CSV table of C-alpha atoms and ligand atoms in Angstrom, one decimal:
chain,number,residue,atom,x,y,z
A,1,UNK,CA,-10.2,42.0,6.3
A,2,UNK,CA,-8.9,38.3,5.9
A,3,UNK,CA,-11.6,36.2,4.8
A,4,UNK,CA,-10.7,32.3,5.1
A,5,UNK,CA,-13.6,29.6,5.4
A,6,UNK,CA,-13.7,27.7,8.6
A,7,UNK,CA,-13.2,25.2,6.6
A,8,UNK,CA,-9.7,26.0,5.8
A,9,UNK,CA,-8.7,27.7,8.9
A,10,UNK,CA,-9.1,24.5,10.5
A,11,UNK,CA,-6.3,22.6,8.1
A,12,UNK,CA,-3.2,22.4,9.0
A,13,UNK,CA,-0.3,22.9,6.0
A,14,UNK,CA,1.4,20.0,4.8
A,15,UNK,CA,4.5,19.5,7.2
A,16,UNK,CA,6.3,17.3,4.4
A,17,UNK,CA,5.9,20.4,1.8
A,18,UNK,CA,6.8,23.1,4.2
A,19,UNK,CA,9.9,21.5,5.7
A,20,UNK,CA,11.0,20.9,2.1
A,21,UNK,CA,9.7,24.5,1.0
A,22,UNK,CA,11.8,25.8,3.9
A,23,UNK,CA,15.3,24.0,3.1
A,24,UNK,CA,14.8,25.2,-0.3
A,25,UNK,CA,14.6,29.1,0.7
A,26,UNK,CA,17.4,28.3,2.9
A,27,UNK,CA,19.3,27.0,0.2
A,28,UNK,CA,18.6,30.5,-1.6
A,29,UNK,CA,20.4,32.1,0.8
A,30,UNK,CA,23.5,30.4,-0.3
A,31,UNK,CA,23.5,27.6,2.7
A,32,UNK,CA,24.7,23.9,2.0
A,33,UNK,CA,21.1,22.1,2.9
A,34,UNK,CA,20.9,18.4,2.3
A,35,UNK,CA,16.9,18.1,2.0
A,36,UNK,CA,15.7,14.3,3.3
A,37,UNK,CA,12.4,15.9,4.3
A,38,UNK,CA,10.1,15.1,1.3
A,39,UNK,CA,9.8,11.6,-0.3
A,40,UNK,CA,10.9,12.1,-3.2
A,41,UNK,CA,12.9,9.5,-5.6
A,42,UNK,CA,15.7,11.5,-6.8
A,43,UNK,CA,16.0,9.6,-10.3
A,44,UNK,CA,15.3,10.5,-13.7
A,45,UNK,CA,11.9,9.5,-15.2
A,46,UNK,CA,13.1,6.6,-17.5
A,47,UNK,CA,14.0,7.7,-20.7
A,48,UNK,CA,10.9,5.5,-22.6
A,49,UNK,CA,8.6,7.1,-20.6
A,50,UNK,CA,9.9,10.6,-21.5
A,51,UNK,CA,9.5,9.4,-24.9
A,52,UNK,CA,5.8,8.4,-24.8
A,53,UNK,CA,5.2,12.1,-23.4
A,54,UNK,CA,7.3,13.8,-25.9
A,55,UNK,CA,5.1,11.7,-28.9
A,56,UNK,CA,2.0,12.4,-26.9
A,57,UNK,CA,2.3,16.0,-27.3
A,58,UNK,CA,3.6,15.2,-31.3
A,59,UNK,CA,0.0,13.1,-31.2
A,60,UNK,CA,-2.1,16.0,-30.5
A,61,UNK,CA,-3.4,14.4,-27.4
A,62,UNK,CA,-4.0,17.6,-26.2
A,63,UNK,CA,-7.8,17.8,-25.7
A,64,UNK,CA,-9.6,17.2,-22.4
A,65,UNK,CA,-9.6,13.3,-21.6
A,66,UNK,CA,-12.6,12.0,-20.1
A,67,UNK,CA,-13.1,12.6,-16.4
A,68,UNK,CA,-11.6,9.5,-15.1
A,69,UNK,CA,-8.6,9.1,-17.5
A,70,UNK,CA,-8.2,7.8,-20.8
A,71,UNK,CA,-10.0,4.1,-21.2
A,72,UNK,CA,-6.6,3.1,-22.9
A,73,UNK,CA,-4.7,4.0,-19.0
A,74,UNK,CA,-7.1,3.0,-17.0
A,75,UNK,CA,-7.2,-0.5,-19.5
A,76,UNK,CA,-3.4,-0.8,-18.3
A,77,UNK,CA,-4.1,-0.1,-14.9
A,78,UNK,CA,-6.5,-2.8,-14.8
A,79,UNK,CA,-4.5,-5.2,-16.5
A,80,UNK,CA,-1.3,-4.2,-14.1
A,81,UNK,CA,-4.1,-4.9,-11.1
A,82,UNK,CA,-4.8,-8.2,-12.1
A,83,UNK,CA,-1.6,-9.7,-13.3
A,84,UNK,CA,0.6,-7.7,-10.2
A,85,UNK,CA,-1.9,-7.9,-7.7
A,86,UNK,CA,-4.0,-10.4,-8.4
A,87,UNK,CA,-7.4,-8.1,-7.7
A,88,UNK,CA,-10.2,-7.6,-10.5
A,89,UNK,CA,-10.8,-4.2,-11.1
A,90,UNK,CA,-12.9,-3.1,-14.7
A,91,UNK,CA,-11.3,0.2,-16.1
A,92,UNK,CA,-14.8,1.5,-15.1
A,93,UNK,CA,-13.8,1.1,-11.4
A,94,UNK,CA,-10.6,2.9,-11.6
A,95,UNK,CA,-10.6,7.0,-11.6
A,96,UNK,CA,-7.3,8.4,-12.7
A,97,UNK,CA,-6.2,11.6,-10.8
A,98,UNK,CA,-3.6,14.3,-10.3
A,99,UNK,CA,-1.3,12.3,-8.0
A,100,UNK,CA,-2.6,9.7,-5.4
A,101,UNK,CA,-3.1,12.7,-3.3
A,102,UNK,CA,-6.2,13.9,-5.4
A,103,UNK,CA,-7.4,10.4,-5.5
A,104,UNK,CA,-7.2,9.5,-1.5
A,105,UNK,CA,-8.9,12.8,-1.1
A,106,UNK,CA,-11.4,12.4,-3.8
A,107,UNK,CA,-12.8,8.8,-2.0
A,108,UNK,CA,-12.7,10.4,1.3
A,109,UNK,CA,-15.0,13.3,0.2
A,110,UNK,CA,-16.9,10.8,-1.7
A,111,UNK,CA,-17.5,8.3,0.9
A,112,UNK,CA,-17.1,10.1,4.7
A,113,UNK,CA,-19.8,12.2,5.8
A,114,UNK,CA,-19.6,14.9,8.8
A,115,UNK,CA,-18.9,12.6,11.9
A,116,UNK,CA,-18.0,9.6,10.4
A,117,UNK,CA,-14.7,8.0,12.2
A,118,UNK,CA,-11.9,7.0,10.0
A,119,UNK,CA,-9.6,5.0,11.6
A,120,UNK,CA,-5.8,5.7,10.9
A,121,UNK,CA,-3.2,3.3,12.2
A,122,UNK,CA,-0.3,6.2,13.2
A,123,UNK,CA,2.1,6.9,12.4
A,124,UNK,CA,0.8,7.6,9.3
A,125,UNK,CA,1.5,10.1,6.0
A,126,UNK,CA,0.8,13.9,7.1
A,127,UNK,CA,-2.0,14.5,4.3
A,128,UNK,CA,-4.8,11.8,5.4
A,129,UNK,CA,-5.8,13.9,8.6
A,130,UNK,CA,-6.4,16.9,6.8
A,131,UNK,CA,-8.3,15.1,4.1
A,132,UNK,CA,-10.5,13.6,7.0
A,133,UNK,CA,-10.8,16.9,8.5
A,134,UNK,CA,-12.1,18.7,5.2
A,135,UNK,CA,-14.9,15.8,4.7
A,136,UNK,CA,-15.9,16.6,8.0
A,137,UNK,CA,-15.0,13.4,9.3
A,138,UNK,CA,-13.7,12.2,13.0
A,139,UNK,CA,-9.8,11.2,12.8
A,140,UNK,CA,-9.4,7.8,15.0
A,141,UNK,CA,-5.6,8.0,15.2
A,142,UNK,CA,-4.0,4.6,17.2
A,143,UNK,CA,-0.5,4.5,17.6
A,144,UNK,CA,1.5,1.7,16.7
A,145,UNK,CA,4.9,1.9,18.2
A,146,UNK,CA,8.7,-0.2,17.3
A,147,UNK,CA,7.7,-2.6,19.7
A,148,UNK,CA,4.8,-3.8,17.4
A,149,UNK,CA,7.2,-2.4,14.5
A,150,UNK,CA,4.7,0.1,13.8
A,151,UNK,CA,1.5,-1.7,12.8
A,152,UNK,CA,-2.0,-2.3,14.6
A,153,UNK,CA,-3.5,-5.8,14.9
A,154,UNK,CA,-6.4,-7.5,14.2
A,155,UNK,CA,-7.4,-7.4,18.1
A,156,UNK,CA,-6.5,-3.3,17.9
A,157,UNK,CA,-8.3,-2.8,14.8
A,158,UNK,CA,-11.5,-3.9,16.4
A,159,UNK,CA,-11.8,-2.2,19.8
A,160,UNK,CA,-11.2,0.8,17.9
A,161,UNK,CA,-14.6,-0.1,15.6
A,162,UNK,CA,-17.8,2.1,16.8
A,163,UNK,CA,-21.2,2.3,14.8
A,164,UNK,CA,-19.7,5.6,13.3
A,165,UNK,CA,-16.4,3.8,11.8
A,166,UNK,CA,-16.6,4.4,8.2
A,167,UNK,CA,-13.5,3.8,7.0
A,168,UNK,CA,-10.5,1.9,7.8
A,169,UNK,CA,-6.7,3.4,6.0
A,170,UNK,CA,-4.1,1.2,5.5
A,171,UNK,CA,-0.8,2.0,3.9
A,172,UNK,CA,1.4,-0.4,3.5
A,173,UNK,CA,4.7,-0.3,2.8
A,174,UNK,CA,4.3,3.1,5.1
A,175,UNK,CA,5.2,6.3,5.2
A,176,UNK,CA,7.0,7.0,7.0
A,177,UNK,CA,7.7,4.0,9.1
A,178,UNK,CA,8.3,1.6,5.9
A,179,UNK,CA,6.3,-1.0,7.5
A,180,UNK,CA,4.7,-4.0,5.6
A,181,UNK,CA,2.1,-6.0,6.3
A,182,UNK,CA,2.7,-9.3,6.0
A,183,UNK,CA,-0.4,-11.8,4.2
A,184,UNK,CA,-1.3,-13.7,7.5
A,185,UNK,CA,-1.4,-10.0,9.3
A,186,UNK,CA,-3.6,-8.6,6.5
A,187,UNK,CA,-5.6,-11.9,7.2
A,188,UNK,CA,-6.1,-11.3,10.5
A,189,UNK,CA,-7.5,-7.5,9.4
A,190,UNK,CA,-9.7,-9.2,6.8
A,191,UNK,CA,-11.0,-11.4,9.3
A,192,UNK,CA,-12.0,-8.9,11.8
A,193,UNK,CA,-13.2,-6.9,9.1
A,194,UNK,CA,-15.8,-9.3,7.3
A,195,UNK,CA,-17.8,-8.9,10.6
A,196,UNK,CA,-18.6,-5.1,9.7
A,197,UNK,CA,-19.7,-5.2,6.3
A,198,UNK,CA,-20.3,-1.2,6.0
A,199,UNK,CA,-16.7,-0.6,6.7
A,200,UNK,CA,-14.6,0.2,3.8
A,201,UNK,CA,-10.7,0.2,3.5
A,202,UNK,CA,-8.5,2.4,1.6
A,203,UNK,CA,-5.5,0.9,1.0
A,204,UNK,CA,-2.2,3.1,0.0
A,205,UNK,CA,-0.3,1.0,-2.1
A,206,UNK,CA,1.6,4.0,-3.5
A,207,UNK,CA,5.5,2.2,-1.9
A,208,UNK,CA,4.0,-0.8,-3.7
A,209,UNK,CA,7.0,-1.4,-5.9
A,210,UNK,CA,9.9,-0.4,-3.2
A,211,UNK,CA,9.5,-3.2,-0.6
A,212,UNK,CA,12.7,-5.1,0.5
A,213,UNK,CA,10.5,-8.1,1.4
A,214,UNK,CA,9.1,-8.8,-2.0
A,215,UNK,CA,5.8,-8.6,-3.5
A,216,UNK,CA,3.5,-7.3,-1.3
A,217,UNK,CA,-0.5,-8.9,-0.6
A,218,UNK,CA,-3.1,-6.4,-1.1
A,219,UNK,CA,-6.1,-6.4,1.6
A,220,UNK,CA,-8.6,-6.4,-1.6
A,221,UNK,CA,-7.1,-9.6,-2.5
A,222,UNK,CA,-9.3,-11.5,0.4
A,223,UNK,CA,-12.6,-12.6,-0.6
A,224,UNK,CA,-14.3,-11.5,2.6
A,225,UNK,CA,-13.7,-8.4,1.8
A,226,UNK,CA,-14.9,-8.2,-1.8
A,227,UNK,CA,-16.7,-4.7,-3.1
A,228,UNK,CA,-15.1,-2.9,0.1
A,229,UNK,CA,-11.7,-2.0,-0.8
A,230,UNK,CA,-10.5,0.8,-2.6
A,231,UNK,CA,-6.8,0.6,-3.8
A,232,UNK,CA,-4.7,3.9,-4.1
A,233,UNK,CA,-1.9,4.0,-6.1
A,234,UNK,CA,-0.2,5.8,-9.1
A,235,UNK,CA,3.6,6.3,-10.8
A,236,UNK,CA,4.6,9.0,-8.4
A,237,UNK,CA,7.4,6.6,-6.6
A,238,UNK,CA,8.0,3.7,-8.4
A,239,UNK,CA,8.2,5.0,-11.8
A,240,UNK,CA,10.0,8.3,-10.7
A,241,UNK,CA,7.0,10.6,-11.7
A,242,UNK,CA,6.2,12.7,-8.5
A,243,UNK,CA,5.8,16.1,-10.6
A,244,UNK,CA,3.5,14.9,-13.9
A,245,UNK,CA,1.2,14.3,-11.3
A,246,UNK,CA,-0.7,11.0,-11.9
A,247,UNK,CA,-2.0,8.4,-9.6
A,248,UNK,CA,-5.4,6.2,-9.2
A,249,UNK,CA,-7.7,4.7,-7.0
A,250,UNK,CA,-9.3,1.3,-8.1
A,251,UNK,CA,-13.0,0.8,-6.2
A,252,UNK,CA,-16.0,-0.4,-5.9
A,253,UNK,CA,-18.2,1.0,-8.8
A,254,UNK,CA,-20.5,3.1,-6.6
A,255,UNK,CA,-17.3,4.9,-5.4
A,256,UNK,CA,-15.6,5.2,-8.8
A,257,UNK,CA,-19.0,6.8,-10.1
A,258,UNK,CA,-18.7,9.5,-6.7
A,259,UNK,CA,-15.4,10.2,-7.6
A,260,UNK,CA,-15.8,10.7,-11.2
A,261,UNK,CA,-18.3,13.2,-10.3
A,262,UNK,CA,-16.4,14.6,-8.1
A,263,UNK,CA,-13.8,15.3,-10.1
A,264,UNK,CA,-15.8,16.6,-12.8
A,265,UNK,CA,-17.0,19.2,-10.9
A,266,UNK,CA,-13.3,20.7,-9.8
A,267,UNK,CA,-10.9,19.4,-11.8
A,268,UNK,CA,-12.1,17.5,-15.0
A,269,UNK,CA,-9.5,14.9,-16.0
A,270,UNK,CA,-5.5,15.6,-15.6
A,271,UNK,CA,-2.8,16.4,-17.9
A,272,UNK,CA,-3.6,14.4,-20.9
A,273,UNK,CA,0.7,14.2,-21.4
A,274,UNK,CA,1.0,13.1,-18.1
A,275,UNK,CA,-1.6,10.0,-18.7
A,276,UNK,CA,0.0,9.2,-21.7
A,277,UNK,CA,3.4,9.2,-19.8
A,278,UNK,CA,1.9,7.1,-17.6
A,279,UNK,CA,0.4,4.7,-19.9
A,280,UNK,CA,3.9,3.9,-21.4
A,281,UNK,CA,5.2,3.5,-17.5
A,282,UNK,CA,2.0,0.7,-17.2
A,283,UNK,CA,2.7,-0.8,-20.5
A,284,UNK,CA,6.6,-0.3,-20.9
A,285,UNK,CA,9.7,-2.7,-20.0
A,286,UNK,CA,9.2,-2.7,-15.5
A,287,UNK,CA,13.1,-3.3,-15.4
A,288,UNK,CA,13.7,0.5,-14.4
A,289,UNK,CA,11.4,0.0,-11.9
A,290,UNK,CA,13.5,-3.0,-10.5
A,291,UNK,CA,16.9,-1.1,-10.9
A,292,UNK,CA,16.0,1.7,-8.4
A,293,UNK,CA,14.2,-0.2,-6.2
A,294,UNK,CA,17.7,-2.0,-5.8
A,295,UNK,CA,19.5,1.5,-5.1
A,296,UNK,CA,17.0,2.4,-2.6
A,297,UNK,CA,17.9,-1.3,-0.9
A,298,UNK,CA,21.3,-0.4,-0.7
A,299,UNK,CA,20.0,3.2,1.0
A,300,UNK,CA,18.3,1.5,3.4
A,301,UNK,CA,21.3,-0.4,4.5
A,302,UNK,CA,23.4,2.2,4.5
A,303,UNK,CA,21.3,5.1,6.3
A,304,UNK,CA,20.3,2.0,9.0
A,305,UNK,CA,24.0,1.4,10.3
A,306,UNK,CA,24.6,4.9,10.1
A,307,UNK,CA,21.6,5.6,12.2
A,308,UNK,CA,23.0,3.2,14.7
A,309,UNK,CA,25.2,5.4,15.6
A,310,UNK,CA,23.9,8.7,16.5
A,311,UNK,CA,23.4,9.0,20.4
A,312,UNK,CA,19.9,9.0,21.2
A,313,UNK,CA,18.8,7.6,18.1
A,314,UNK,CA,16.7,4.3,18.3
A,315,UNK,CA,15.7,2.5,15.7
A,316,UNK,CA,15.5,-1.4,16.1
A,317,UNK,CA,14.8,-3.0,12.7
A,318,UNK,CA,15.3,-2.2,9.4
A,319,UNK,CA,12.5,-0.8,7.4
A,320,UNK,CA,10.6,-3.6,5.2
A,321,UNK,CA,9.9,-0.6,2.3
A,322,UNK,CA,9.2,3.1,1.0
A,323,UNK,CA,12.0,5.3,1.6
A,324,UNK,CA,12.6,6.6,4.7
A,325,UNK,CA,13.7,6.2,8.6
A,326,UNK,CA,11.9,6.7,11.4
A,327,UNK,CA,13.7,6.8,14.9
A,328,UNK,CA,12.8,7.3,17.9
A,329,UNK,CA,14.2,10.7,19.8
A,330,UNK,CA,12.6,11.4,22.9
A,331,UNK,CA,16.5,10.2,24.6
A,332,UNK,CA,17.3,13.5,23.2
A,333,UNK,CA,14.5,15.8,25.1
A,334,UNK,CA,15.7,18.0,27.7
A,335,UNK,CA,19.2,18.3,26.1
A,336,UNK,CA,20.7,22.0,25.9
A,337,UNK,CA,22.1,23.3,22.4
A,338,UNK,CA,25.3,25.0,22.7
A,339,UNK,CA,23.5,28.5,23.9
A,340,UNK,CA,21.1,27.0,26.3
A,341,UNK,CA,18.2,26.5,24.2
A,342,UNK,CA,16.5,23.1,25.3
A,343,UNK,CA,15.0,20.7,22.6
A,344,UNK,CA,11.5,20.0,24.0
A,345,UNK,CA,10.3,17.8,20.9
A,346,UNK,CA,10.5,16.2,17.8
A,347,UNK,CA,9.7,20.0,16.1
A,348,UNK,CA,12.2,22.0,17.8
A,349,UNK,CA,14.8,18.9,17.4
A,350,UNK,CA,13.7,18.9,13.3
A,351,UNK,CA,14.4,22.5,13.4
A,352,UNK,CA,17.9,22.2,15.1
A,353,UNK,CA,18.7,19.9,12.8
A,354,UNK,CA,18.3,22.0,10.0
A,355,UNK,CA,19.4,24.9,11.7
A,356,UNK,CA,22.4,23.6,12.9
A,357,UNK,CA,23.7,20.7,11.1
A,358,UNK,CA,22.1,22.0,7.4
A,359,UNK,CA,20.1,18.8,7.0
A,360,UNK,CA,16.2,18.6,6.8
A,361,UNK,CA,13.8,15.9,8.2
A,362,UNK,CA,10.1,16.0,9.3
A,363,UNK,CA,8.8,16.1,13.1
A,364,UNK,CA,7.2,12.7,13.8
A,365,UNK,CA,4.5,14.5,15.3
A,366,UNK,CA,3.3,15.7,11.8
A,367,UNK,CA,2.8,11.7,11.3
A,368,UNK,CA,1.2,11.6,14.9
A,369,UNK,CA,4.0,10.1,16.7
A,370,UNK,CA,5.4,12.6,18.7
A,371,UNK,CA,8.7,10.5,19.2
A,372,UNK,CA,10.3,10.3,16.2
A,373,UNK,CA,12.0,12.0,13.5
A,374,UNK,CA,11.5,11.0,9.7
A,375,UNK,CA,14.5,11.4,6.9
A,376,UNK,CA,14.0,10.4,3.5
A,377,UNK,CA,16.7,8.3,1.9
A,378,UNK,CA,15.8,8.9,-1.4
A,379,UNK,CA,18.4,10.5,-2.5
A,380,UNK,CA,22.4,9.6,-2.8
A,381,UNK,CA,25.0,7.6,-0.9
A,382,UNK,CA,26.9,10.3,-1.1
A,383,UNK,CA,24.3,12.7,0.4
A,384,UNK,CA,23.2,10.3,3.2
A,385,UNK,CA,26.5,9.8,4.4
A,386,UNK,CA,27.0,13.7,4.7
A,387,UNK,CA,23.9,13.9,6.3
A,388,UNK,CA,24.1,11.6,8.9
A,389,UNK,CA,27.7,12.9,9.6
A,390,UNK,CA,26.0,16.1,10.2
A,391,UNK,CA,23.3,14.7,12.0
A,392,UNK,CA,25.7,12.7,14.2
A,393,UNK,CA,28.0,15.7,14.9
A,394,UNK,CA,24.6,18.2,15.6
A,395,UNK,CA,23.6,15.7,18.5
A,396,UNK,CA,26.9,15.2,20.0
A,397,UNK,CA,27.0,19.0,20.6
A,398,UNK,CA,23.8,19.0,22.5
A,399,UNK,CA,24.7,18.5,26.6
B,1,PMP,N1,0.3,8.3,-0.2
B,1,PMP,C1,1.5,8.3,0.5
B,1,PMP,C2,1.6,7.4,1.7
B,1,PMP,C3,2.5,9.2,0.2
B,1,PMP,O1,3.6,9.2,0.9
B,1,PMP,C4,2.3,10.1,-0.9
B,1,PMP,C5,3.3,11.2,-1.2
B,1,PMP,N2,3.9,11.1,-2.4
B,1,PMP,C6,1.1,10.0,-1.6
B,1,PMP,C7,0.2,9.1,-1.2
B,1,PMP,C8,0.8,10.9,-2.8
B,1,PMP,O2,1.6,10.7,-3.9
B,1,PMP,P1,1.3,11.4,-5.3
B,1,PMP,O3,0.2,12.4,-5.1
B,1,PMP,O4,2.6,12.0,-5.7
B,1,PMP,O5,0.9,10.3,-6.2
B,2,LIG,N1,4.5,11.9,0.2
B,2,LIG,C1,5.8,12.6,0.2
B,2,LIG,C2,6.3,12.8,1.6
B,2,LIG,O1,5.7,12.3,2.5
B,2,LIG,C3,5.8,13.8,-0.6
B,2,LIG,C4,5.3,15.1,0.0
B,2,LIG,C5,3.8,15.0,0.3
B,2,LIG,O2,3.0,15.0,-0.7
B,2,LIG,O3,3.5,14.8,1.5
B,2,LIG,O4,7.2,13.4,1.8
């Protein structure tokens, strides 16, 4: 007999990992896959970096670090904080984790308490409604369509706002629409915001560093808002770092302290290589960081005109950041695949895709908008090309 908590029974898998997972065993079997379903820079970790492990493990640092990190990383990430994003954070307010997945999860447990409402402007990253869902919290999804290029207002924000709203989740650039918010937007949110003082923000600033509009405003640069914002973030995509596994978040103290003993509890502090990795990816030369957030600019461009021309494809503006596309399908539902089979949704369309033309991308419903169809362009010109040839040719069959 199968015994599986509630708890867990009630989560859904991560619809990023297994359409990745998926193309992977499919590749096993010999087949020419092109993966764009996880977000995943396909570049190196910078050589320096590598280095600072490789002396790391030379070093000995192979004890257990303290719970939050190492004070000399979390020193960096403090100073990187104040001189990138202009924000005041003490190394004591910043908890370092195994990716900014363990740290978005680690507030929410800390902070959301069995029917609290967290509102989520959708669509949004796959993981955060499961994460709401294991604190026992209420999702508040809102759907932000193209024709407010994905992103809720001020006005929005607050009819959504009940006594129960606990938090508010902001990412920005987003995944997977690549939408920014602009300074006087994040404003506006602030401004609405300062009226409901027990409200606190998370904001995922994890596409920080690959925005096509330039530096970014954090929300926890506003004054009003002061002692309310907790910023995630970590090396994952800028630095090229998705498997050592380190990211942050940077709170209010109270939270930091929730989190630490959170952490302490189930995983202690992470790989002490990885931290040290990260460290020299804080401290080091930022110019790789520059260099492939260029390539991904010229990705962009390219996989945007390409989309323009696959039938039943809409997407109207080019995404501001992060490192993916996001079109809208539904012109495509009710078509017939060569044997008759009818594509329904964005799921059975992802699936035909991958099935038919060898090329993976992630149901928009998995982000909460039903409509659309997400492909990663992190990866090469070469590849996207291909894969929007494939694409292209998979939806020309349908009738
Ligand atoms: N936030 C967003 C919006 C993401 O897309 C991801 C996926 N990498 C993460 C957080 C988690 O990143 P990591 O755990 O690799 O730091
Ligand atoms: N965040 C990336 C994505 O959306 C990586 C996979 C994951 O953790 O969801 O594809």
């Amino acid at each position: 007999m199968e015994q599986i908590s509630a708890r867990l029974l009630a989560l859904s898998p991560s619809a990023t990992l297994a359409m990745s997972q998926k193309s992977q065993e499919l590749k096993a079997q010999g087949l020419d896959i092109i993966n764009l379903s996880v977000g995943e820079p396909d570049f190196n970790t910078p050589d320096h970096i590598k280095e600072a492990a490789k002396n790391a493990v030379d070093g000995n640092f192979s004890f257990y670090t303290a719970v939050p990190g190492y004070l000399s990383l979390r020193e960096a990430i403090s100073k990187k904080l104040k001189v990138e994003n202009g924000v005041d954070f003490a190394p004591t307010q910043i908890v370092v984790g195994n990716g900014a997945k363990q740290e978005i999860c680690n507030v929410i447990l800390a902070i959301v308490d069995k029917g609290d409402e967290v509102i989520i402007p959708t669509p949004a990253w796959v993981s955060y409604f499961e994460m709401v869902k294991l604190a026992e919290g209420v999702n508040v999804p809102f759907l932000c369509g193209q024709d407010q290029d994905f992103k809720i207002t001020a006005e929005q924000l607050e009819s959504l706002i009940t006594d129960k709203t606990k938090v508010v989740l902001l990412c920005s650039p987003s995944n997977p629409t690549g939408a920014i918010y602009s300074k006087e937007e994040l404003a506006a949110i602030a401004k609405v915001l300062a009226k409901y003082p027990r409200i606190i923000v998370i904001a995922d600033e994890i596409y920080e560093h690959i925005s096509y509009c330039g530096q970014l405003t954090s929300i926890a640069s506003f004054p009003e808002l002061k002692d309310r914002v907790v910023i995630i973030n970590g090396v994952s995509k800028a630095y090229a770092m998705t498997g050592w596994r380190i990211g942050f978040c940077a709170a209010p103290a109270y939270i930091a302290k929730a989190v630490t003993k959170l952490q302490g509890q189930y995983t202690s502090g992470c790989s002490s290589i990885a931290q040290k990795a990260a460290e020299a990816a804080y401290t080091g030369s930022q110019e790789c960081v520059e260099v492939m957030r260029q390539a991904f600019e010229r990705r962009r461009d390219l996989i945007f005109d390409l989309v323009q021309q696959i039938p039943g494809f809409r997407l109207d503006k080019k995404p501001q950041g992060a490192f993916y596309v996001f079109p809208d399908v539904t012109a495509l539902f009710g078509k017939k695949t060569s044997d008759g089979k009818v594509i329904s949704n964005a799921d059975e369309l992802a699936m035909y895709l991958l099935e038919t033309g060898h090329v993976a991308g992630v149901t928009g419903a998995a982000f909460g908008a039903p409509d659309c169809i997400r492909f990663s362009y992190a990866t090469s010109e070469e590849k996207i090309v291909e894969a929007m040839r494939r694409v292209k040719a998979a939806v020309e069959e349908l009738s």
